[in-house]
Coordinates of C-alpha atoms and ligand atoms in Angstrom, one line a residue:
X1 CA -27.6 -6.7 -10.7
X2 CA -28.3 -6.2 -7.2
X3 CA -25.3 -5.8 -4.9
X4 CA -25.3 -8.1 -1.9
X5 CA -23.6 -8.2 1.4
X6 CA -22.6 -11.1 3.7
X7 CA -21.5 -11.2 7.3
X8 CA -20.8 -14.7 7.8
X9 CA -18.4 -17.2 6.2
X10 CA -20.5 -19.8 4.7
X11 CA -19.9 -23.4 5.3
X12 CA -20.3 -24.6 1.7
X13 CA -18.2 -27.4 0.5
X14 CA -14.8 -26.0 -0.1
X15 CA -14.3 -27.7 -3.0
X16 CA -12.5 -24.9 -5.0
X17 CA -8.8 -25.1 -5.5
X18 CA -7.4 -21.6 -5.1
X19 CA -4.2 -20.2 -6.6
X20 CA -2.8 -16.8 -5.2
X21 CA -0.1 -15.2 -7.5
X22 CA 2.1 -13.1 -5.5
X23 CA 3.1 -14.0 -1.7
X24 CA 4.1 -10.6 -0.5
X25 CA 2.9 -8.5 2.3
X26 CA -0.6 -8.5 0.9
X27 CA -0.8 -11.9 -1.0
X28 CA 0.8 -14.0 1.9
X29 CA -1.8 -13.2 4.6
X30 CA -4.5 -13.5 2.0
X31 CA -3.3 -17.1 0.8
X32 CA -3.0 -17.9 4.7
X33 CA -6.5 -16.7 5.6
X34 CA -8.2 -18.7 2.5
X35 CA -6.2 -21.7 3.5
X36 CA -7.4 -21.4 7.1
X37 CA -11.0 -21.1 5.7
X38 CA -10.7 -24.7 4.7
X39 CA -9.3 -24.4 1.1
X40 CA -6.4 -25.9 -0.5
X41 CA -4.3 -23.1 -1.7
X42 CA -1.4 -23.2 -4.1
X43 CA 0.8 -20.1 -3.9
X44 CA 2.8 -19.0 -6.9
X45 CA 5.7 -16.5 -6.5
X46 CA 8.9 -15.8 -8.6
X47 CA 10.8 -15.9 -5.3
X48 CA 12.1 -19.4 -4.8
X49 CA 13.4 -18.7 -1.4
X50 CA 10.0 -17.4 -0.1
X51 CA 8.4 -20.5 -1.6
X52 CA 10.6 -22.8 0.1
X53 CA 10.2 -21.2 3.6
X54 CA 6.4 -21.3 3.2
X55 CA 6.5 -24.8 2.5
X56 CA 8.5 -25.4 5.6
X57 CA 5.8 -23.6 7.6
X58 CA 8.1 -20.5 8.1
X59 CA 6.9 -16.9 7.7
X60 CA 9.3 -15.3 5.2
X61 CA 8.1 -11.7 5.9
X62 CA 8.4 -9.5 9.1
X63 CA 6.4 -9.6 12.0
X64 CA 2.7 -9.5 11.1
X65 CA 0.3 -10.5 14.0
X66 CA -1.3 -13.9 13.4
X67 CA 0.7 -14.8 10.3
X68 CA 3.3 -17.0 11.9
X69 CA 0.8 -19.1 13.4
X70 CA -1.5 -19.6 10.1
X71 CA 1.8 -20.4 8.1
X72 CA 3.0 -22.9 10.8
X73 CA -0.3 -24.6 10.6
X74 CA -0.9 -24.4 6.8
X75 CA 2.6 -24.2 5.1
X76 CA 3.3 -27.2 3.1
X77 CA -0.2 -28.7 3.8
X78 CA -3.4 -26.6 2.9
X79 CA -1.0 -23.8 1.6
X80 CA 1.7 -25.2 -0.8
X81 CA 3.7 -23.0 -2.9
X82 CA 5.8 -23.0 -5.9
X83 CA 7.5 -20.8 -8.8
X84 CA 5.8 -22.8 -11.4
X85 CA 2.5 -21.6 -12.9
X86 CA 1.8 -25.4 -14.1
X87 CA 1.6 -26.2 -10.4
X88 CA -1.5 -24.3 -10.0
X89 CA -3.2 -25.8 -13.2
X90 CA -5.7 -27.8 -11.1
X91 CA -7.0 -24.6 -9.4
X92 CA -10.2 -22.9 -10.6
X93 CA -9.9 -19.6 -8.9
X94 CA -6.6 -17.5 -9.6
X95 CA -6.1 -14.4 -7.4
X96 CA -3.4 -12.2 -8.6
X97 CA -1.6 -9.7 -6.1
X98 CA 1.9 -8.7 -7.4
X99 CA 3.0 -5.0 -7.3
X100 CA 2.2 -2.2 -9.6
X101 CA 5.0 0.5 -9.4
X102 CA 5.1 4.0 -10.9
X103 CA 8.1 4.8 -13.3
X104 CA 10.2 8.0 -13.0
X105 CA 7.3 10.0 -14.8
X106 CA 4.6 8.6 -12.2
X107 CA 3.2 6.4 -14.9
X108 CA 2.0 2.9 -13.9
X109 CA 4.4 0.3 -14.8
X110 CA 2.5 -2.9 -15.4
X111 CA 5.3 -5.3 -16.0
X112 CA 4.9 -7.3 -13.0
X113 CA 1.1 -7.7 -13.4
X114 CA 1.5 -8.6 -17.2
X115 CA 4.0 -11.2 -16.3
X116 CA 1.6 -12.7 -13.8
X117 CA -1.5 -12.8 -16.0
X118 CA 0.5 -14.5 -18.9
X119 CA 1.5 -17.1 -16.4
X120 CA -2.1 -17.6 -15.4
X121 CA -3.1 -17.7 -19.2
X122 CA -0.9 -20.7 -19.8
X123 CA -3.0 -22.7 -17.2
X124 CA -6.4 -21.1 -17.5
X125 CA -9.3 -23.3 -18.4
X126 CA -12.8 -23.1 -19.3
X127 CA -15.2 -22.0 -16.3
X128 CA -12.2 -20.8 -14.3
X129 CA -12.5 -17.5 -12.3
X130 CA -9.6 -14.9 -12.2
X131 CA -9.6 -12.1 -9.7
X132 CA -7.1 -9.2 -9.7
X133 CA -6.4 -7.6 -6.2
X134 CA -3.5 -5.2 -6.9
X135 CA -4.7 -1.6 -6.8
X136 CA -4.8 -0.4 -10.6
X137 CA -6.2 2.5 -12.5
X138 CA -9.9 2.0 -13.2
X139 CA -10.6 0.0 -16.4
X140 CA -7.4 -2.0 -16.1
X141 CA -9.2 -5.3 -15.6
X142 CA -11.6 -5.0 -18.4
X143 CA -9.0 -3.9 -20.9
X144 CA -5.3 -4.9 -20.2
X145 CA -6.1 -7.9 -18.0
X146 CA -8.9 -9.4 -20.1
X147 CA -6.5 -9.1 -23.2
X148 CA -3.5 -10.8 -21.7
X149 CA -5.8 -13.6 -20.4
X150 CA -7.5 -14.0 -23.9
X151 CA -4.3 -13.9 -26.0
X152 CA -2.4 -16.2 -23.6
X153 CA -5.0 -18.8 -23.1
X154 CA -7.0 -18.6 -26.4
X155 CA -10.2 -18.6 -24.5
X156 CA -12.6 -15.8 -24.5
X157 CA -14.4 -13.7 -21.6
X158 CA -17.5 -16.1 -20.7
X159 CA -15.4 -19.1 -21.0
X160 CA -13.8 -17.8 -18.0
X161 CA -14.8 -15.1 -15.4
X162 CA -12.9 -12.1 -14.5
X163 CA -13.4 -9.7 -11.6
X164 CA -11.6 -7.3 -9.3
X165 CA -11.5 -7.1 -5.5
X166 CA -9.0 -4.6 -4.1
X167 CA -7.0 -5.6 -1.3
X168 CA -7.7 -3.3 1.7
X169 CA -5.2 -4.7 4.4
X170 CA -2.8 -2.5 6.2
X171 CA 0.6 -4.1 7.4
X172 CA 0.5 -4.7 10.9
X173 CA -3.3 -5.4 10.7
X174 CA -3.5 -7.7 7.7
X175 CA -5.0 -10.8 9.1
X176 CA -7.8 -8.9 11.3
X177 CA -8.4 -6.7 8.3
X178 CA -9.1 -9.6 5.9
X179 CA -11.4 -11.0 8.6
X180 CA -13.4 -8.0 9.5
X181 CA -12.9 -5.0 7.1
X182 CA -15.4 -4.6 4.4
X183 CA -14.1 -5.7 0.9
X184 CA -15.6 -5.1 -2.4
X185 CA -15.6 -7.2 -5.4
X186 CA -17.0 -6.4 -9.0
X187 CA -17.0 -8.6 -12.2
X188 CA -16.2 -7.3 -15.7
X189 CA -19.4 -8.8 -16.7
X190 CA -22.6 -9.7 -14.9
X191 CA -21.8 -13.5 -14.7
X192 CA -18.1 -13.0 -13.6
X193 CA -19.4 -10.7 -10.8
X194 CA -21.7 -13.3 -9.4
X195 CA -19.3 -16.3 -9.8
X196 CA -16.5 -14.3 -8.1
X197 CA -18.7 -13.1 -5.2
X198 CA -20.0 -16.8 -4.7
X199 CA -16.5 -18.2 -4.0
X200 CA -15.1 -15.2 -2.2
X201 CA -17.9 -15.1 0.3
X202 CA -16.7 -18.2 1.5
X203 CA -13.4 -16.7 3.0
X204 CA -14.1 -13.0 3.1
X205 CA -16.8 -12.8 5.9
X206 CA -17.7 -8.9 5.2
X207 CA -18.0 -8.7 1.5
X208 CA -20.1 -6.4 -0.9
X209 CA -20.7 -7.0 -4.5
X210 CA -20.5 -3.8 -6.5
X211 CA -21.9 -3.4 -10.1
X212 CA -18.5 -3.6 -11.9
X213 CA -14.7 -4.2 -12.0
X214 CA -14.4 -0.6 -13.0
X215 CA -16.4 0.6 -9.8
X216 CA -14.4 -1.8 -7.5
X217 CA -11.1 -0.4 -9.0
X218 CA -12.3 3.2 -8.5
X219 CA -13.4 2.6 -5.0
X220 CA -10.0 1.7 -3.9
X221 CA -8.3 4.6 -5.6
X222 CA -10.4 7.2 -4.3
X223 CA -10.0 6.1 -0.9
X224 CA -6.2 6.7 -1.3
X225 CA -7.0 10.2 -2.9
X226 CA -9.2 11.2 -0.2
X227 CA -6.5 10.5 2.5
X228 CA -3.8 12.3 0.3
X229 CA -5.8 15.5 -0.4
X230 CA -6.7 15.8 3.4
X231 CA -3.2 15.4 4.5
X232 CA -2.1 18.0 1.9
X233 CA -4.9 20.5 3.3
X234 CA -3.6 20.1 6.8
X235 CA 0.0 20.6 5.5
X236 CA -0.8 23.7 3.5
X237 CA -2.9 25.1 6.5
X238 CA -0.1 24.3 8.8
X239 CA 2.4 26.3 6.6
X240 CA 0.1 29.2 6.7
X241 CA -0.4 29.1 10.3
X242 CA 3.3 29.1 10.7
X243 CA 3.8 32.0 8.4
X244 CA 1.1 33.9 10.6
X245 CA 2.6 32.6 13.9
X246 CA -0.5 30.9 14.7
X247 CA -0.5 27.8 16.9
X248 CA -1.8 25.4 14.3
X249 CA -2.6 22.5 16.7
X250 CA -4.8 25.0 19.1
X251 CA -6.7 26.1 15.8
X252 CA -7.2 22.8 14.6
X253 CA -8.5 21.3 17.9
X254 CA -11.0 24.2 18.0
X255 CA -12.0 24.2 14.4
X256 CA -12.5 20.3 14.2
X257 CA -16.2 19.0 14.8
X258 CA -18.6 16.6 13.1
X259 CA -18.3 18.4 9.9
X260 CA -14.7 19.5 9.9
X261 CA -11.9 16.9 10.3
X262 CA -8.5 18.7 9.6
X263 CA -5.8 16.0 9.9
X264 CA -2.4 16.3 11.2
X265 CA 0.4 17.9 9.3
X266 CA 3.5 15.9 8.5
X267 CA 6.5 15.7 6.2
X268 CA 4.4 14.3 3.6
X269 CA 2.7 10.9 2.9
X270 CA 4.7 7.5 2.9
X271 CA 4.1 4.0 1.8
X272 CA 3.2 1.9 -1.3
X273 CA -0.5 3.2 -1.4
X274 CA -1.4 6.7 -0.8
X275 CA 1.3 8.6 -2.7
X276 CA 0.8 6.0 -5.7
X277 CA -3.0 6.0 -6.3
X278 CA -3.7 9.7 -6.9
X279 CA -1.4 9.3 -10.0
X280 CA -3.4 6.6 -11.4
X281 CA -6.4 9.2 -12.1
X282 CA -3.9 12.1 -12.9
X283 CA -2.4 10.3 -15.5
X284 CA -5.6 8.8 -17.0
X285 CA -7.3 12.2 -17.1
X286 CA -4.0 13.6 -18.9
X287 CA -4.3 10.7 -21.3
X288 CA -7.8 11.6 -21.9
X289 CA -6.8 15.2 -22.4
X290 CA -9.0 16.2 -19.5
X291 CA -6.2 18.3 -17.6
X292 CA -8.5 20.3 -15.5
X293 CA -10.4 17.2 -14.0
X294 CA -7.7 16.1 -11.5
X295 CA -5.9 19.3 -10.6
X296 CA -6.6 19.0 -7.0
X297 CA -5.1 15.3 -6.9
X298 CA -1.9 16.6 -8.8
X299 CA -1.4 19.7 -6.4
X300 CA -2.0 17.5 -3.2
X301 CA 0.7 15.1 -4.3
X302 CA 3.2 17.9 -5.1
X303 CA 2.2 19.8 -1.7
X304 CA 2.9 16.6 0.4
X305 CA 5.9 15.7 -1.5
X306 CA 7.3 19.1 -1.0
X307 CA 6.8 19.4 2.8
X308 CA 10.3 18.2 3.1
X309 CA 11.6 21.6 1.9
X310 CA 9.4 23.4 4.5
X311 CA 10.9 21.2 7.2
X312 CA 14.4 21.6 5.8
X313 CA 14.2 25.3 6.0
X314 CA 12.7 25.3 9.6
X315 CA 15.5 22.9 10.8
X316 CA 18.3 25.0 9.2
X317 CA 16.9 28.1 11.0
X318 CA 17.0 26.5 14.2
X319 CA 20.6 25.2 13.5
X320 CA 21.5 29.0 12.8
X321 CA 20.4 29.9 16.3
X322 CA 22.8 27.4 18.0
X323 CA 26.3 28.7 19.0
X324 CA 28.2 26.5 16.5
X325 CA 29.3 26.4 12.7
X326 CA 26.3 25.1 10.7
X327 CA 28.3 22.4 9.3
X328 CA 29.0 21.2 12.7
X329 CA 25.6 20.8 14.1
X330 CA 24.5 17.4 14.5
X331 CA 20.9 16.9 13.2
X332 CA 19.1 13.8 14.0
X333 CA 15.8 12.9 12.0
X334 CA 13.9 10.6 14.5
X335 CA 11.4 8.2 12.8
X336 CA 12.1 6.9 9.3
X337 CA 9.5 4.1 9.3
X338 CA 6.1 5.9 8.3
X339 CA 3.5 4.0 10.4
X340 CA 3.7 3.6 14.1
X341 CA 5.0 0.2 15.2
X342 CA 5.4 -1.0 11.5
X343 CA 8.8 -1.5 10.0
X344 CA 8.4 0.0 6.7
X345 CA 10.3 2.7 5.0
X346 CA 8.9 2.6 1.2
X347 CA 8.6 6.4 0.2
X348 CA 9.3 7.6 3.8
X349 CA 9.3 11.4 3.8
X350 CA 11.4 11.5 6.8
X351 CA 13.7 9.5 4.9
X352 CA 13.7 11.8 2.1
X353 CA 14.2 14.7 4.5
X354 CA 17.4 13.3 6.0
X355 CA 18.6 12.9 2.4
X356 CA 17.8 16.2 1.5
X357 CA 19.7 17.8 4.6
X358 CA 22.7 15.6 3.9
X359 CA 22.6 16.7 0.2
X360 CA 22.8 20.3 1.5
X361 CA 26.1 19.5 3.4
X362 CA 24.7 19.3 7.0
X363 CA 25.8 16.8 9.5
X364 CA 22.8 14.6 9.3
X365 CA 21.9 11.5 11.2
X366 CA 18.9 9.2 11.6
X367 CA 17.2 7.3 14.3
X368 CA 14.2 4.8 14.5
X369 CA 13.3 2.6 17.2
X370 CA 12.4 -0.1 14.9
X371 CA 15.6 -0.1 12.8
X372 CA 19.0 -1.1 13.9
X373 CA 22.2 1.1 13.4
X374 CA 23.0 -1.4 10.6
X375 CA 19.6 -1.1 9.0
X376 CA 19.9 2.9 8.9
X377 CA 23.4 2.5 7.4
X378 CA 22.1 0.3 4.8
X379 CA 19.8 3.1 3.7
X380 CA 22.9 5.4 3.3
X381 CA 22.2 7.5 6.4
X382 CA 24.3 7.7 9.5
X383 CA 22.7 6.4 12.8
X384 CA 22.7 8.3 16.0
X385 CA 20.9 8.2 19.3
X386 CA 18.6 11.3 19.5
X387 CA 20.3 12.3 23.0
X388 CA 23.6 12.7 21.2
X389 CA 22.3 15.2 18.7
X390 CA 22.2 18.9 18.9
X391 CA 18.9 19.1 17.0
X392 CA 16.2 16.3 16.9
X393 CA 13.3 16.5 14.5
X394 CA 10.8 14.2 16.1
X395 CA 8.5 12.9 13.4
X396 CA 5.5 12.1 15.7
X397 CA 5.2 15.4 17.6
X398 CA 6.8 17.3 14.6
X399 CA 8.9 19.6 16.8
X400 CA 12.4 20.3 16.8
X401 CA 14.2 19.9 20.1
X402 CA 17.3 21.7 21.0
X403 CA 19.4 19.6 23.3
X404 CA 21.0 22.6 25.0
X405 CA 23.7 20.7 26.8
X406 CA 25.4 20.3 23.5
X407 CA 25.5 23.9 22.7
Ligands
NAD501 N1 1.4 -4.2 1.6 C1 0.2 -3.6 1.6 O1 0.1 -2.9 2.8 C2 -0.8 -3.5 0.7 C3 -2.0 -2.9 1.2 C4 -3.2 -2.8 0.1 C5 -3.1 -3.3 -1.0 N2 -1.8 -3.9 -1.4 C6 -1.6 -4.2 -3.0 O2 -0.9 -5.4 -3.0 C7 0.0 -5.2 -4.1 C8 1.1 -6.1 -3.7 O3 2.0 -5.5 -2.6 P1 2.8 -6.2 -1.6 O4 2.9 -5.4 -0.4 O5 2.2 -7.8 -1.3 O6 4.1 -6.3 -2.5 P2 5.4 -7.1 -2.0 O7 6.6 -6.6 -2.8 O8 5.5 -7.4 -0.6 O9 5.1 -8.5 -2.7 C9 4.9 -8.8 -4.1 C10 5.2 -10.3 -4.3 O10 5.0 -10.5 -5.7 C11 5.9 -11.5 -6.2 N3 5.9 -11.3 -7.6 C12 6.4 -10.4 -8.3 N4 6.1 -10.5 -9.6 C13 5.5 -11.9 -9.7 C14 5.0 -12.5 -10.9 N5 5.1 -12.3 -12.1 N6 4.7 -13.8 -10.4 C15 4.4 -14.2 -9.0 N7 4.9 -13.5 -8.3 C16 5.6 -12.2 -8.4 C17 7.1 -10.9 -5.4 O11 8.2 -12.0 -5.7 C18 6.6 -10.8 -4.2 O12 6.8 -11.9 -3.3 C19 0.3 -3.6 -4.1 O13 0.9 -3.2 -5.3 C20 -0.9 -3.0 -3.7 O14 -1.9 -2.8 -4.6 C21 -0.7 -3.6 -0.3

């Protein structure tokens, strides 16, 4: 199969009826962009209130540039939504984008994906195409997804087409990413790949077909692994520099050039994606008893997650320098959201740092310019303006400020 690329949205007849299963932060922008490309889209979600609001032309999610306008324009018209899979029975392309979480043991929990595909299987017909977009461990589409669809529909692969195309949006940039960022798609067999590519290129302008669904799954996962390992390297070098009393930032600036790109250190890696994806490969290699294959990925995960211990130690040492009993020092962790300008806190490591300090019995507070004091309280933390704290941990500059007027 020859991979192909296309730069322009085609103007072929938009006859396909498209279903998008899962109308969350990733699925709703996708459904809206497809509707805006001239297709009739049926969105399916288990959240009835979300469906109701979209049908009224309201954006049920937080701020996402461009999304309000698209939903106002297409909600209840080109984009109609329902909780009932039978309302999508006329569709010929089914796109699934529901979450995949990790359990306590960092093993993927497929329950939402399996429920979604069992719903699709009930309405699947001859010649339909199904595409999974949720990031999954490589081989998921050709094994689990194929089985769910075949068992639930009594059709066989070949009667329907099956492909994988990873969602590559970033909240805050979802619409522009869908319209500009390169996206890949790969089929579980040759015909599926060709068919899925043919439809997708009508609403994804920068689309590349790759040789298989398995390759497309791997592409998305390794992107996250690359980021996680590089952040872990920066964090490790930062701790070493700290121990040697070397200014890491000075060293980093002088060391970086075309072939060396040392990242910035941090309290770890937050979000739904990067802290999750390396585990897919670690767990799969463990399952195959190839324990040595994913050692670096596992170590990077642990290094990043344990950075909060390093910072807690540093903060406590600073507290001990103040002329106050340790339990009376007001510590403020500034910045709970993990990406600048985007109100998301999932797996926020600053949040974990605040929790760790509070657990140690320290008088810990939190501040984030994107969160109200009430929202901070909802997370179980105490809100405080940084100017009222004795010590402020500023997540962007990663410095500890001592507000001397409080001493
Ligand atoms: N949010 C991002 O920035 C981002 C970026 C890239 C990729 N992704 C991928 O997208 C996936 C989904 O992420 P999200 O941010 O949209 O999650 P989300 O929690 O914002 O939304 C998920 C939606 O799926 C719905 N849902 C759950 N089970 C369902 C079912 N059985 N049938 C129908 N609907 C169901 C939920 O009600 C919810 O509306 C992630 O697991 C990830 O692989 C997300």
